[in-house]
GROMACS .gro file of C-alpha atoms in nm:
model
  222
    1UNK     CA    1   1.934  -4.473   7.823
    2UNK     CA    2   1.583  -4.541   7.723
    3UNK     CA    3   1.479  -4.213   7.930
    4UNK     CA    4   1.694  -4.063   7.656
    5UNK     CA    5   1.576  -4.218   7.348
    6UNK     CA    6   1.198  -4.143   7.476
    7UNK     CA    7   1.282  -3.791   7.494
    8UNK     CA    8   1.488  -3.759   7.137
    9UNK     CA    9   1.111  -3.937   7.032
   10UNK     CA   10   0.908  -3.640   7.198
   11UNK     CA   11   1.184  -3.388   7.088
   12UNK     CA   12   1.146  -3.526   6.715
   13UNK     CA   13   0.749  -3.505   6.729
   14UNK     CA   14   0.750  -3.183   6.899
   15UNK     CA   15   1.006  -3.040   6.631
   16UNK     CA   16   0.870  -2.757   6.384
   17UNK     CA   17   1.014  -2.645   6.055
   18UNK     CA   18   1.109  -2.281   6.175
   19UNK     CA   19   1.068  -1.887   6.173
   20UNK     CA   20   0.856  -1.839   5.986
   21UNK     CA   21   0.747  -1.444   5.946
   22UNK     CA   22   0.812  -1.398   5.570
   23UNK     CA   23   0.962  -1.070   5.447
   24UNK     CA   24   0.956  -0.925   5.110
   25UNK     CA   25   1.222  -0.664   5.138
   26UNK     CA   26   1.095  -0.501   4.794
   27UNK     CA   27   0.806  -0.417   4.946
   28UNK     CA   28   0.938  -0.336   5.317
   29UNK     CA   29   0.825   0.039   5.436
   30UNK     CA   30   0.985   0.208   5.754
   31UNK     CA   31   0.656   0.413   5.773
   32UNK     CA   32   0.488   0.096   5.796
   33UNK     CA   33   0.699  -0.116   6.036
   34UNK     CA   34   0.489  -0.346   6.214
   35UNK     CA   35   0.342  -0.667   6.020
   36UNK     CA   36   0.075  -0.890   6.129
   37UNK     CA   37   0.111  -1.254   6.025
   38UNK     CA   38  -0.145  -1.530   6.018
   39UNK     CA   39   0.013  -1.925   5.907
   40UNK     CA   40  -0.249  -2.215   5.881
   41UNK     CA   41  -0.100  -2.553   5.730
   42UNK     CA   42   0.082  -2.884   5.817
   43UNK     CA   43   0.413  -2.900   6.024
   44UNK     CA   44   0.467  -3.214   6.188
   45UNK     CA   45   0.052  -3.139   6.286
   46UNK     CA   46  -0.289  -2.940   6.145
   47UNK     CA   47  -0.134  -2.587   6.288
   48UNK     CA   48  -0.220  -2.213   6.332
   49UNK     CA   49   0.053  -1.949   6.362
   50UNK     CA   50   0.010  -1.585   6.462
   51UNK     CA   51   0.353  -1.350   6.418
   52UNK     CA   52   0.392  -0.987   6.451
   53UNK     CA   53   0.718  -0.791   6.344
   54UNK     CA   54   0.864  -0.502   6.343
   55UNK     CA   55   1.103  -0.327   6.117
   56UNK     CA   56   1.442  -0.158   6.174
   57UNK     CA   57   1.626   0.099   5.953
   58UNK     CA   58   2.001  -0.001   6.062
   59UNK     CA   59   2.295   0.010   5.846
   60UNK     CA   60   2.075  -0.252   5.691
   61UNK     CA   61   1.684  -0.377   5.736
   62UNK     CA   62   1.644  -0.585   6.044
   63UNK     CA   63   1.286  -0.712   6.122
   64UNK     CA   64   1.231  -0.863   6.476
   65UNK     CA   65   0.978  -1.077   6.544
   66UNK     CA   66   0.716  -1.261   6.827
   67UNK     CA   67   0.593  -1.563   6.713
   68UNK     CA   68   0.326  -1.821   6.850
   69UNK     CA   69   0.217  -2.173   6.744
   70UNK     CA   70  -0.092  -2.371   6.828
   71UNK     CA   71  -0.193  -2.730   6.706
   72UNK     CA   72  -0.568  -2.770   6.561
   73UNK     CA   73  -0.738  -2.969   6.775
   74UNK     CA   74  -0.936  -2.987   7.113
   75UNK     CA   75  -0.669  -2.914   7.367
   76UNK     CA   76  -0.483  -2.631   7.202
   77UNK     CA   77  -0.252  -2.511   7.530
   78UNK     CA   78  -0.132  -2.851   7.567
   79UNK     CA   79   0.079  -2.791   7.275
   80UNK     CA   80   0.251  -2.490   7.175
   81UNK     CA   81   0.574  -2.308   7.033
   82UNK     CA   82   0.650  -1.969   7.153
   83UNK     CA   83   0.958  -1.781   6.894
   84UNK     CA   84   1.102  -1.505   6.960
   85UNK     CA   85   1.344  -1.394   6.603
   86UNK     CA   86   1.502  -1.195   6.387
   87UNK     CA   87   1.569  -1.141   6.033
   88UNK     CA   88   1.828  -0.956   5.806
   89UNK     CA   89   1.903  -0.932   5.479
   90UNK     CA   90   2.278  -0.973   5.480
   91UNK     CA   91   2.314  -0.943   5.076
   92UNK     CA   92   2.131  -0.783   4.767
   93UNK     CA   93   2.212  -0.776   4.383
   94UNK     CA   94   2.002  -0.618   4.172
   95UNK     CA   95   1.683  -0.808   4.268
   96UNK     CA   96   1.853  -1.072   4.460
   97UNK     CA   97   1.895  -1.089   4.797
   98UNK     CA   98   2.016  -1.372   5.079
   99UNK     CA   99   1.911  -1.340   5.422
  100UNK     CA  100   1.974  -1.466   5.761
  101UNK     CA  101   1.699  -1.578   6.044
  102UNK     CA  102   1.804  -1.626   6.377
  103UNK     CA  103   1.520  -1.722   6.686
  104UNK     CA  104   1.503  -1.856   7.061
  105UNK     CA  105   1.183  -2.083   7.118
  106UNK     CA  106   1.002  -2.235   7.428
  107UNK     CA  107   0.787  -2.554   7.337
  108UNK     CA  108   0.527  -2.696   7.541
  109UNK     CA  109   0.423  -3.076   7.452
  110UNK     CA  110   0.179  -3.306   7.620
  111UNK     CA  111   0.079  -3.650   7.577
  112UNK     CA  112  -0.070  -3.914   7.840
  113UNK     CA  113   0.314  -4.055   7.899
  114UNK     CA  114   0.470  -3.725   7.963
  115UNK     CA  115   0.477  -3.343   7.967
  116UNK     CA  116   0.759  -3.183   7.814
  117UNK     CA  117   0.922  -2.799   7.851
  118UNK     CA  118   1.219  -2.730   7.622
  119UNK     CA  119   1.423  -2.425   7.526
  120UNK     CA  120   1.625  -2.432   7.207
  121UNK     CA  121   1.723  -2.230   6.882
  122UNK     CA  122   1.660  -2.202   6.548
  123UNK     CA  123   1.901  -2.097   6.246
  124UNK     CA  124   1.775  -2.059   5.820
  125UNK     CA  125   1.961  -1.904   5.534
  126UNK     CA  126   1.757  -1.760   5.233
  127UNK     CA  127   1.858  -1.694   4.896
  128UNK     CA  128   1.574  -1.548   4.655
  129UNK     CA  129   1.481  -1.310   4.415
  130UNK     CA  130   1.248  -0.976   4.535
  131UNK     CA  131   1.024  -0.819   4.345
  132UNK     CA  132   0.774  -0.539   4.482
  133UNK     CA  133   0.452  -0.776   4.331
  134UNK     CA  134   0.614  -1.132   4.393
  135UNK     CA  135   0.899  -1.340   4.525
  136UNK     CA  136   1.034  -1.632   4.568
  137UNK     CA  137   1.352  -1.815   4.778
  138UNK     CA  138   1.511  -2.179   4.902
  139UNK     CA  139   1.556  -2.212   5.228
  140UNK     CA  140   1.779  -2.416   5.448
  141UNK     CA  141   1.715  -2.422   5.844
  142UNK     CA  142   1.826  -2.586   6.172
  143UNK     CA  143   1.591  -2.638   6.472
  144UNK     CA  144   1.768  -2.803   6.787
  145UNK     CA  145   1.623  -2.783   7.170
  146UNK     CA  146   1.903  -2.749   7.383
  147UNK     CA  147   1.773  -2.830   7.717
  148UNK     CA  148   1.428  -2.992   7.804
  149UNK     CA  149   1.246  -3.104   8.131
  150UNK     CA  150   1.024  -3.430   8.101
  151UNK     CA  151   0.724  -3.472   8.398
  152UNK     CA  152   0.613  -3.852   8.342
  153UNK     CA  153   0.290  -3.927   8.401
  154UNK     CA  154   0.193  -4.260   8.634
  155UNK     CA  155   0.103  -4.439   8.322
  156UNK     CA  156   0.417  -4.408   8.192
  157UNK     CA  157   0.586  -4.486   8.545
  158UNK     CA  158   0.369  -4.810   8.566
  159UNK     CA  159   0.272  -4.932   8.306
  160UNK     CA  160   0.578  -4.798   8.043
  161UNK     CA  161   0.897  -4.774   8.199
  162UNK     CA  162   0.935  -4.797   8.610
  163UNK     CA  163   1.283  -4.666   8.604
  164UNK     CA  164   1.210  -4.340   8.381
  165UNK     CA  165   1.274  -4.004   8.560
  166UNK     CA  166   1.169  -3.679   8.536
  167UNK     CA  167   1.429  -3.400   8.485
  168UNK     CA  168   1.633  -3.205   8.276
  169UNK     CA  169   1.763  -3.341   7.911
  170UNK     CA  170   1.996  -3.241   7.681
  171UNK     CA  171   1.923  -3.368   7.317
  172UNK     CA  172   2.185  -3.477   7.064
  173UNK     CA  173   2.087  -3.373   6.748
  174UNK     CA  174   1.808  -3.136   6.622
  175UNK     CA  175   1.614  -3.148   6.308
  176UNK     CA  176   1.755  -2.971   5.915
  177UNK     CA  177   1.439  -2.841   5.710
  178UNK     CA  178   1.492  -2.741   5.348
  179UNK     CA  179   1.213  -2.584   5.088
  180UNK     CA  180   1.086  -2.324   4.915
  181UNK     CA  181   0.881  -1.966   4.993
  182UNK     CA  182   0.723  -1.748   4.750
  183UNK     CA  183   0.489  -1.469   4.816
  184UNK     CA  184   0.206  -1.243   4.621
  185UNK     CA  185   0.171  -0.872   4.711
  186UNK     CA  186  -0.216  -0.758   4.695
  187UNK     CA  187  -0.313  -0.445   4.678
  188UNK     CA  188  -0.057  -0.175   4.790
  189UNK     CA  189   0.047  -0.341   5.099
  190UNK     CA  190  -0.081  -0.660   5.219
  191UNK     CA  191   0.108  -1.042   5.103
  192UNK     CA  192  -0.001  -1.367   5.057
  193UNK     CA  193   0.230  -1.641   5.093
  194UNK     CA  194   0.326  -2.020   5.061
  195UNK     CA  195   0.635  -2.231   5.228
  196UNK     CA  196   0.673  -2.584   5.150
  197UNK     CA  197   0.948  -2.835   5.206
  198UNK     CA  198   1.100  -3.119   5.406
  199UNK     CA  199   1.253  -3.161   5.716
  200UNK     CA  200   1.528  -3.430   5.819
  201UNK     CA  201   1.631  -3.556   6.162
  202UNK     CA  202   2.020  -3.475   6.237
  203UNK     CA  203   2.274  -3.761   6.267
  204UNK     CA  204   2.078  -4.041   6.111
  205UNK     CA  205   1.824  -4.043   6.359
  206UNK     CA  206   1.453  -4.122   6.261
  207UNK     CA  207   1.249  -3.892   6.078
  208UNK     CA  208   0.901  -3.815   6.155
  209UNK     CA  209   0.640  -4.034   5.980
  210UNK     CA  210   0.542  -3.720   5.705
  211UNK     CA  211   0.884  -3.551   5.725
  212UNK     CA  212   0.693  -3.254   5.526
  213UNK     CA  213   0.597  -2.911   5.594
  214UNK     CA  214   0.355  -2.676   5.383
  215UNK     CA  215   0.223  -2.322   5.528
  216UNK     CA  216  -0.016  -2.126   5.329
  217UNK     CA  217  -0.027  -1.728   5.494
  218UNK     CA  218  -0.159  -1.371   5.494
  219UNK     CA  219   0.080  -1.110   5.596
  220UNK     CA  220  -0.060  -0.776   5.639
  221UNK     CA  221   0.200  -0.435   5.757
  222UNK     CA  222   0.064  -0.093   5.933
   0.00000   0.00000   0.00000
């Protein structure tokens, strides 16, 4: 039991706020599909996220999506979130539109009690207005790691908790985020853009101390 409640800790500190590869479909050219993305900002740490995309002319836009997460500090592979998403927009009215994000991710975490491996999946729904110079949406997402593997370090065997084990976990709850996006087109083709919001542990369980996110990006297609 208390191997399980240490990992739900790690799970909760590892936890990010989602996909987060920001479209504009306004602006969204099929002779420019691909989009570099580059995220600096606060989510659950100081963090730097690199994206690239590519768009799909199906019975209606899909953009999929490769999307890597690094912490700001000393030891940046110790840490990391690997996505790999997509993105359609399932509904449009005159310049409103609602779309769907689905992703897979693989997160890395490190500490001096434990290493930690998890796979798990993502889910958001966005409902905004599109413009080809601006826009702006609410978001609501779900982040859950369905299966992780915990290596405990010898501090943590000796001096923490003798009877913890290494092995596989499965988590039982995941993390809700809900906030805002808005974007700036500049120039003909390139987009600056801001997220911000909150994020809020499943089933009661404890948030994380600054249960806030804020991104601040620069999203450029070719």
């Amino acid at each position: 039991m208390k191997t399980l409640i240490i990992a739900l800790v790690i799970l909760a500190a590892a936890a990010q706020s989602g996909y987060s590869q920001d479209v504009n479909w306004r602006t969204l050219q099929m002779d420019r599909p691909n989009r570099l993305q580059l995220n600096i900002g606060y989510d659950y740490a100081a963090v730097t996220q690199l994206s690239y995309s590519r768009a799909f002319d199906l019975s209606r836009p899909v953009v999929v999506g490769l999307h890597c997460s690094l912490p700001m500090g000393s030891q940046v592979v110790d840490d990391f979130v690997l996505r790999l998403g997509a993105q359609v927009e399932v509904a449009r009215w005159r310049g409103f539109s609602a779309t769907f994000k689905a992703a897979s991710n693989f997160r890395r975490y490190q500490n001096d009690l434990v290493r930690m491996l998890s796979f798990g999946a993502e889910f958001s729904a966005l409902i905004g207005y599109y413009d080809t110079d601006w826009h702006a949406a609410v978001e609501l997402g779900f982040d859950k790691a369905v299966a992780t593997r915990l290596t405990h370090s010898d501090v943590m065997k000796e001096y923490g908790y003798a009877g913890v084990r290494d092995g596989w976990y499965v988590p039982t709850g995941g993390n809700f985020s809900y906030g805002i996006q808005a974007g700036k087109t500049i120039g003909d083709y390139a987009e600056v853009t801001l997220r911000l919001g909150m994020t809020d542990a499943q089933f009661d369980d404890e948030d994380a101390m600054l249960p806030y996110y804020l991104q601040l990006g620069f999203g450029m297609p070719f």
